[in-house]
Coordinates of C-alpha atoms and ligand atoms in Angstrom, one line a residue:
M1 CA 131.7 235.2 138.0
S2 CA 132.2 239.0 139.8
E3 CA 129.3 240.6 141.2
K4 CA 126.7 242.4 138.7
I5 CA 126.7 245.7 138.3
Q6 CA 123.5 247.6 138.2
A7 CA 122.1 250.9 137.0
P8 CA 122.7 253.4 140.0
R9 CA 119.4 253.8 142.1
G10 CA 116.5 256.2 140.7
T11 CA 117.7 255.9 137.1
Q12 CA 116.2 253.7 134.4
D13 CA 117.6 252.6 131.2
V14 CA 115.3 254.1 128.2
L15 CA 114.7 251.0 126.2
A16 CA 113.1 251.0 122.7
E17 CA 109.6 251.2 123.8
M18 CA 110.3 254.1 125.9
A19 CA 112.2 255.7 123.3
A20 CA 109.6 255.5 120.8
G21 CA 107.6 257.7 123.4
F22 CA 110.4 260.4 123.7
H23 CA 110.2 260.4 120.0
V24 CA 106.9 261.1 120.0
V25 CA 107.1 263.7 122.5
E26 CA 110.0 265.3 121.0
D27 CA 108.3 265.3 117.7
A28 CA 105.1 266.8 119.1
A29 CA 107.0 269.7 120.4
R30 CA 109.2 270.4 117.6
R31 CA 106.0 270.6 115.5
L32 CA 104.2 273.0 117.8
L33 CA 107.1 274.9 119.1
E34 CA 109.3 275.9 116.3
P35 CA 106.2 277.3 114.2
A36 CA 105.4 279.4 117.1
G37 CA 109.0 280.8 117.1
Y38 CA 110.9 278.6 119.6
R39 CA 114.5 277.9 118.5
R40 CA 116.3 274.8 119.9
I41 CA 118.9 274.8 122.7
E42 CA 121.0 272.3 124.0
T43 CA 123.1 273.7 127.2
P44 CA 126.1 271.2 128.6
T45 CA 125.0 268.4 131.1
F46 CA 127.4 269.8 133.9
E47 CA 127.4 273.8 135.0
D48 CA 129.3 275.7 137.2
T49 CA 127.9 274.9 140.8
A50 CA 127.5 279.0 141.6
L51 CA 125.0 278.7 138.8
F52 CA 122.5 276.8 140.6
A53 CA 123.5 277.9 144.1
R54 CA 122.6 281.8 143.1
G55 CA 120.0 281.3 140.1
V56 CA 117.8 278.8 141.6
G57 CA 118.5 279.8 145.4
E58 CA 120.4 278.3 148.3
S59 CA 117.4 278.1 150.5
T60 CA 115.7 275.7 147.8
D61 CA 115.2 271.9 148.4
V62 CA 116.8 271.5 145.0
V63 CA 120.1 273.5 146.1
Q64 CA 120.3 272.3 149.5
K65 CA 119.5 268.4 149.1
E66 CA 119.4 267.2 145.4
M67 CA 122.2 268.4 143.5
Y68 CA 124.8 266.2 142.5
S69 CA 127.7 268.4 143.0
F70 CA 131.4 267.6 142.7
D71 CA 135.2 269.0 142.4
D72 CA 136.0 268.2 138.8
G73 CA 139.7 267.5 139.7
G74 CA 140.7 271.0 138.7
G75 CA 139.7 272.7 141.8
R76 CA 136.3 273.7 140.5
S77 CA 132.5 272.8 141.5
I78 CA 130.6 271.7 139.2
T79 CA 126.9 270.1 139.2
L80 CA 124.9 268.0 137.1
R81 CA 122.3 270.0 135.8
P82 CA 119.0 269.9 138.4
E83 CA 116.9 272.1 136.0
G84 CA 117.0 273.9 132.7
T85 CA 116.4 277.7 133.3
A86 CA 119.3 279.1 135.0
P87 CA 121.7 277.3 132.4
V88 CA 119.5 278.8 129.5
C89 CA 119.6 282.3 130.9
R90 CA 123.4 282.0 131.5
A91 CA 123.7 280.9 127.7
Y92 CA 121.5 284.0 127.0
L93 CA 123.8 286.2 128.6
E94 CA 127.0 284.6 127.5
H95 CA 125.8 284.6 123.6
G96 CA 124.9 288.4 123.8
M97 CA 121.3 287.2 122.8
H98 CA 120.0 290.7 124.2
K99 CA 120.9 291.8 120.9
L100 CA 118.4 289.9 119.2
P101 CA 115.1 290.6 118.4
Q102 CA 113.1 290.0 122.2
P103 CA 111.7 288.0 123.6
V104 CA 114.2 285.5 122.8
K105 CA 112.5 282.1 122.6
L106 CA 113.8 278.8 123.2
W107 CA 113.2 275.1 123.6
Y108 CA 115.0 271.7 125.0
L109 CA 114.4 268.3 125.7
S110 CA 117.1 267.4 127.9
S111 CA 118.1 265.0 131.0
F112 CA 118.5 266.3 134.4
F113 CA 119.4 265.4 137.8
R114 CA 118.2 265.3 141.2
Y115 CA 119.5 263.4 144.2
E116 CA 115.3 262.9 145.3
K117 CA 113.8 259.7 147.0
P118 CA 113.0 257.6 144.0
Q119 CA 109.5 256.4 143.7
A120 CA 107.0 255.8 140.6
G121 CA 107.3 258.7 138.4
R122 CA 110.2 260.3 140.4
Y123 CA 113.7 259.4 139.1
R124 CA 117.2 260.7 139.9
Q125 CA 118.0 261.2 136.3
F126 CA 114.8 262.5 134.3
W127 CA 113.8 263.9 131.0
Q128 CA 112.0 267.3 131.0
V129 CA 110.7 269.3 127.5
G130 CA 110.7 272.8 128.4
V131 CA 110.7 276.1 127.0
E132 CA 112.3 279.7 127.9
A133 CA 110.7 283.1 126.6
I134 CA 113.3 285.6 127.4
G135 CA 113.3 289.6 127.4
S136 CA 109.7 290.7 127.5
D137 CA 107.4 291.2 130.6
D138 CA 104.2 291.4 128.4
P139 CA 101.5 289.2 129.6
A140 CA 100.9 287.9 126.3
V141 CA 104.1 285.8 127.1
D142 CA 103.1 284.3 130.0
A143 CA 99.7 283.4 128.4
E144 CA 101.9 282.4 125.1
V145 CA 103.8 279.8 127.0
I146 CA 101.0 278.5 128.9
V147 CA 98.7 277.8 126.2
L148 CA 101.6 276.1 124.3
L149 CA 102.1 273.7 127.3
D150 CA 98.4 272.9 127.5
R151 CA 98.5 272.1 123.9
L152 CA 101.3 270.0 124.1
L153 CA 100.1 268.3 126.8
G154 CA 96.4 267.7 124.7
D155 CA 98.5 266.4 121.6
M156 CA 99.9 263.9 123.6
G157 CA 96.8 262.9 125.0
A158 CA 97.5 263.7 128.8
R159 CA 94.4 262.5 130.5
E160 CA 92.7 264.3 133.5
L161 CA 94.6 267.4 133.5
R162 CA 94.6 270.3 136.0
L163 CA 96.1 273.9 135.3
R164 CA 96.5 275.8 138.5
I165 CA 97.6 279.4 138.5
S166 CA 99.2 282.2 140.7
S167 CA 100.8 285.4 141.1
L168 CA 103.9 285.7 143.3
G169 CA 104.3 289.4 142.7
T170 CA 107.9 291.1 142.6
P171 CA 110.6 290.3 145.1
E172 CA 109.5 293.3 147.4
T173 CA 106.0 292.0 147.6
R174 CA 107.1 288.5 148.5
A175 CA 109.9 290.2 151.2
A176 CA 107.3 292.1 152.9
Y177 CA 104.5 288.9 152.8
R178 CA 107.2 287.1 153.8
E179 CA 107.4 288.6 157.2
E180 CA 103.9 288.6 157.4
L181 CA 103.9 285.2 157.1
Q182 CA 106.8 284.3 159.5
A183 CA 104.9 286.4 162.0
H184 CA 101.7 284.1 161.5
L185 CA 103.8 280.8 161.6
R186 CA 105.5 282.2 164.8
A187 CA 102.5 283.0 166.6
N188 CA 101.4 279.2 165.9
A189 CA 104.5 277.6 166.3
D190 CA 103.5 274.9 168.6
R191 CA 100.9 273.5 166.5
L192 CA 103.5 273.3 163.2
S193 CA 105.1 270.1 162.1
D194 CA 108.8 269.9 163.1
E195 CA 110.1 270.5 159.7
V196 CA 108.0 273.4 159.1
R197 CA 109.1 275.0 162.1
S198 CA 112.6 274.9 161.7
R199 CA 111.8 276.4 158.2
I200 CA 110.3 279.2 159.3
D201 CA 113.3 281.6 158.7
L202 CA 114.7 279.5 155.4
N203 CA 111.4 279.2 153.4
P204 CA 108.2 279.9 155.1
L205 CA 106.3 279.6 151.9
R206 CA 107.0 276.0 152.1
A207 CA 104.6 275.4 154.7
F208 CA 101.2 275.7 152.3
D209 CA 102.7 272.3 150.8
S210 CA 102.9 270.4 154.4
D211 CA 100.8 267.6 154.6
H212 CA 101.0 267.9 158.3
E213 CA 97.3 268.2 159.9
G214 CA 98.3 270.8 162.3
T215 CA 100.0 273.0 160.0
Q216 CA 97.3 272.8 157.2
E217 CA 95.1 274.0 160.0
V218 CA 97.4 276.7 160.8
M219 CA 97.8 277.5 156.9
R220 CA 94.3 278.0 156.5
S221 CA 94.1 281.2 158.4
A222 CA 97.7 282.3 156.9
P223 CA 97.6 285.4 154.9
L224 CA 97.4 285.1 151.0
L225 CA 100.2 286.5 148.8
V226 CA 97.7 287.4 146.0
D227 CA 96.0 289.7 148.6
R228 CA 98.9 291.5 148.9
L229 CA 100.4 292.3 145.1
T230 CA 100.9 295.7 144.0
A231 CA 98.4 297.2 141.6
E232 CA 101.2 296.3 138.7
D233 CA 101.4 292.9 139.7
R234 CA 97.6 292.5 140.0
A235 CA 97.0 294.4 136.6
H236 CA 99.7 291.7 135.1
F237 CA 98.2 288.8 136.5
D238 CA 94.6 289.9 135.4
A239 CA 95.9 290.2 131.9
V240 CA 97.6 286.7 131.8
L241 CA 94.0 285.2 133.1
A242 CA 92.0 287.4 130.6
L243 CA 94.1 286.1 127.6
L244 CA 94.0 282.1 129.0
D245 CA 90.1 282.6 129.0
A246 CA 90.7 284.1 125.5
A247 CA 92.2 281.3 124.5
D248 CA 89.7 278.6 126.1
V249 CA 92.2 277.4 128.6
S250 CA 90.7 276.4 132.0
Y251 CA 92.4 277.1 135.1
E252 CA 91.8 276.9 139.0
L253 CA 93.2 280.1 141.1
D254 CA 95.4 278.4 143.4
P255 CA 96.7 281.1 145.8
T256 CA 98.8 278.5 147.9
L257 CA 100.7 277.5 144.9
V258 CA 104.3 277.4 145.6
R259 CA 106.9 276.1 143.3
G260 CA 110.0 274.6 144.4
L261 CA 112.4 277.2 142.4
D262 CA 113.4 280.3 144.1
Y263 CA 113.4 282.5 141.1
Y264 CA 109.8 283.1 140.5
T265 CA 108.1 286.2 140.2
R266 CA 104.6 287.4 139.1
T267 CA 102.8 284.2 137.3
V268 CA 103.3 280.7 138.5
F269 CA 101.5 277.5 137.2
E270 CA 101.6 274.2 137.2
F271 CA 99.7 271.2 135.2
A272 CA 99.0 268.1 137.4
S273 CA 97.4 265.0 136.1
D274 CA 94.6 262.9 138.2
A275 CA 95.8 259.6 136.3
L276 CA 98.9 260.0 138.2
G277 CA 99.7 258.7 141.6
A278 CA 101.6 260.7 144.2
Q279 CA 103.6 262.3 141.9
S280 CA 100.9 264.1 139.9
G281 CA 102.8 267.2 138.4
V282 CA 103.3 267.1 134.6
G283 CA 104.6 270.4 133.9
G284 CA 104.7 273.6 135.4
G285 CA 107.0 277.2 135.4
G286 CA 106.4 280.8 135.7
R287 CA 108.1 284.1 135.3
Y288 CA 111.4 284.8 136.6
D289 CA 112.1 288.7 136.1
G290 CA 115.3 288.7 138.8
L291 CA 117.0 285.6 138.0
M292 CA 119.3 287.2 135.2
E293 CA 120.7 289.5 137.6
L294 CA 121.2 287.0 140.0
I295 CA 123.6 285.2 137.6
G296 CA 125.4 288.5 137.0
G297 CA 123.4 290.0 133.9
P298 CA 121.4 293.2 133.6
P299 CA 117.7 293.1 134.6
T300 CA 116.1 291.1 131.9
P301 CA 112.3 289.5 132.3
G302 CA 111.8 286.0 131.5
V303 CA 109.0 283.2 131.5
G304 CA 109.0 279.7 130.7
W305 CA 107.8 275.9 131.9
A306 CA 109.4 272.2 132.0
A307 CA 107.5 269.4 131.8
G308 CA 108.7 266.0 132.5
V309 CA 108.8 263.5 129.7
E310 CA 108.2 260.0 131.9
R311 CA 105.3 261.9 133.2
I312 CA 103.7 263.2 130.1
L313 CA 104.2 259.5 128.7
L314 CA 102.5 258.2 132.2
A315 CA 99.7 260.8 132.0
S316 CA 99.0 259.8 128.3
G317 CA 98.9 256.1 129.0
G318 CA 102.0 255.3 126.9
V319 CA 102.5 255.5 123.0
P320 CA 102.0 253.0 120.3
D321 CA 105.6 251.5 119.6
P322 CA 105.5 250.3 115.9
E323 CA 108.5 248.9 115.0
A324 CA 110.2 250.2 111.6
P325 CA 109.3 248.3 108.4
V326 CA 112.1 246.7 107.0
D327 CA 112.3 246.6 103.1
L328 CA 115.0 244.0 102.6
F329 CA 116.3 240.5 104.5
V330 CA 119.3 239.1 103.0
A331 CA 120.0 235.4 103.8
Y332 CA 122.8 233.9 102.6
E333 CA 124.7 230.6 102.3
E334 CA 128.0 230.6 103.7
P335 CA 130.7 231.7 100.8
R336 CA 128.0 234.3 99.8
R337 CA 128.6 236.3 103.1
A338 CA 130.4 239.4 101.2
D339 CA 127.7 239.6 98.4
A340 CA 125.1 239.5 101.6
F341 CA 127.1 242.6 102.9
T342 CA 127.2 244.3 99.6
I343 CA 123.6 244.2 99.0
V344 CA 122.7 245.4 102.5
T345 CA 125.2 248.3 102.3
R346 CA 124.1 249.3 99.0
S347 CA 120.4 249.0 100.0
R348 CA 121.1 251.3 102.9
N349 CA 123.2 253.8 100.9
A350 CA 119.8 253.9 98.9
G351 CA 117.6 254.6 101.7
R352 CA 116.2 251.5 102.2
A353 CA 115.3 249.7 105.6
A354 CA 117.9 246.5 105.1
Q355 CA 119.0 243.8 107.4
M356 CA 121.2 240.4 107.1
E357 CA 121.7 237.8 109.0
L358 CA 124.3 238.4 111.7
A359 CA 124.2 235.3 114.2
G360 CA 125.4 232.4 112.0
R361 CA 121.8 230.6 111.5
S362 CA 121.1 228.0 109.2
L363 CA 119.3 229.1 106.0
K364 CA 116.2 227.7 107.8
G365 CA 116.8 229.7 110.9
Q366 CA 117.7 232.8 108.7
L367 CA 114.1 232.5 106.8
K368 CA 112.5 232.4 110.3
Q369 CA 114.2 235.3 111.4
A370 CA 113.4 237.4 108.1
T371 CA 109.7 236.6 109.0
R372 CA 110.2 237.8 112.5
T373 CA 111.5 241.1 111.1
G374 CA 108.3 241.3 108.6
A375 CA 110.7 242.4 105.9
R376 CA 108.7 242.9 102.6
F377 CA 111.5 241.1 100.3
V378 CA 114.0 238.6 101.3
A379 CA 117.0 238.1 99.3
V380 CA 118.4 234.1 99.6
L381 CA 121.9 234.0 98.3
R382 CA 122.5 230.1 97.5
E383 CA 126.1 229.0 96.5
D384 CA 124.3 228.2 92.9
G385 CA 122.4 231.0 92.5
S386 CA 119.9 233.7 94.2
V387 CA 116.2 234.4 94.5
L388 CA 114.4 237.6 95.4
Q389 CA 111.2 236.6 97.6
D390 CA 108.1 239.1 98.1
T391 CA 106.5 238.2 101.4
E392 CA 103.3 239.9 100.5
T393 CA 102.2 238.2 97.4
G394 CA 104.3 235.1 97.9
G395 CA 106.0 235.9 94.5
E396 CA 109.4 234.5 93.7
V397 CA 111.9 235.4 91.2
A398 CA 115.4 234.3 90.3
V399 CA 117.9 237.0 90.3
E400 CA 121.2 236.7 87.8
G401 CA 124.1 238.5 88.0
G402 CA 125.3 238.4 91.7
A403 CA 125.3 241.2 94.2
D404 CA 124.6 244.0 91.2
G405 CA 121.7 241.5 90.1
V406 CA 119.8 241.6 93.7
V407 CA 120.2 245.3 94.4
A408 CA 118.7 245.9 91.0
A409 CA 116.0 243.7 91.5
V410 CA 115.1 245.1 94.6
N411 CA 115.1 248.7 92.9
R412 CA 112.9 247.5 90.1
N413 CA 110.4 245.6 92.5
L414 CA 110.2 247.4 95.4
G415 CA 107.2 249.7 95.4
A416 CA 105.4 247.5 92.6
G417 CA 105.8 244.2 94.0
L418 CA 106.9 240.7 92.7
Ligands
LIG1 P1 110.4 271.2 138.1 O1 111.5 271.9 137.5 O2 110.9 270.8 139.6 O3 109.2 272.6 138.3 O4 109.7 270.2 137.7 C1 108.8 270.0 136.3 C2 108.4 268.9 135.8 O5 109.3 267.8 135.6 C3 107.5 268.4 137.0 O6 106.2 268.7 136.7 C4 107.9 266.4 136.6 O7 106.8 266.3 135.6 C5 109.1 266.5 136.2 N1 110.3 266.1 137.2 C6 110.7 267.4 138.1 N2 111.6 266.4 139.1 C7 111.3 265.2 138.7 C8 112.1 263.6 139.1 N3 112.6 263.7 140.0 N4 111.8 262.4 138.3 C9 110.7 262.9 137.0 N5 110.1 263.9 136.7 C10 110.4 264.9 137.3

């Protein structure tokens, strides 16, 4: 025997129980988002690498270390999507969605790919449900998307949730603040971790994320971006918070909140669950008013979020996996295989959940299998005649007329019982 091939590290098969969870999340998202005016979008699994390099930002961990990028054979560098916002913005531009009434509100549920260190709740292929509302900078849009994520997580029964929120201001504010922060880091360079010190130029904000003790100490006296916001950005942020208050969504202000992607401006937020371990982030997002220009479009504001489907399920302690009810199981003796096949096909065409024996079991084995499926009716086709059994009442009738007769008897009795 040759060596067994296994799924790549950090990936997992979505088996029946998890697939049931995925369906519950998808249904909950659809029921919540469609009536709120969000339409489904699915973008391709891979994109031009430049979309992420420019959109997500060259200095981010995602672009520097986590992308699955490769040459597609035609001399193009393509990348398995590591996130959903840049692709949705590309689609908005490509399909002229600026001509639609703004904001254009979209949602997706798709798989994403990041070359990260696999651990509990962190995979190299994972699923996210997300929304993007593009074309308006009204603070009510920020508040709307946050309230919707709060509702979705609540509907899914996610436990011990905390919402942290902050504002990053405009790129200009950030640039000035960045210099101020870099000066603070350089002045205290000897107390920083090697990693933070080596990234002062590239990404000083990430220093807030460090779990290195010396670095944390230095960061306690670091200047905060929220204290440097312009009057407009402050007003925008205050308006978002007032709307969250009005919607009864509680939050913690966290001036050190740093999101891993570069494109955020103004509002950023993150839901975490204390019911999860180290990977406690359930979903997050923010406003990205500068992203569209980075990928070659006109200035267009936008705001959105993405939540990890696996993390939602972990945070809600799993969802029940009820097996689909079976209306009819057809057991048969060998010469009546074609009849069994006809009955099952016609029952399925009529919308019934029907199964038949497929593994060559003895009639006795077939009846056991019928019990395992929990079928309400069992048709038993013998060479010398057919019967239909009602497993709920224990009733049994003889059925005349071959396959037609059995289908007619099922139609007559399903719902009423024997
Ligand atoms: P991000 O796009 O990094 O803001 O992530 C949004 C959400 O997606 C996170 O809060 C997680 O729930 C989920 N997520 C991100 N990366 C992973 C991963 N590698 N494995 C599983 N879930 C992830």
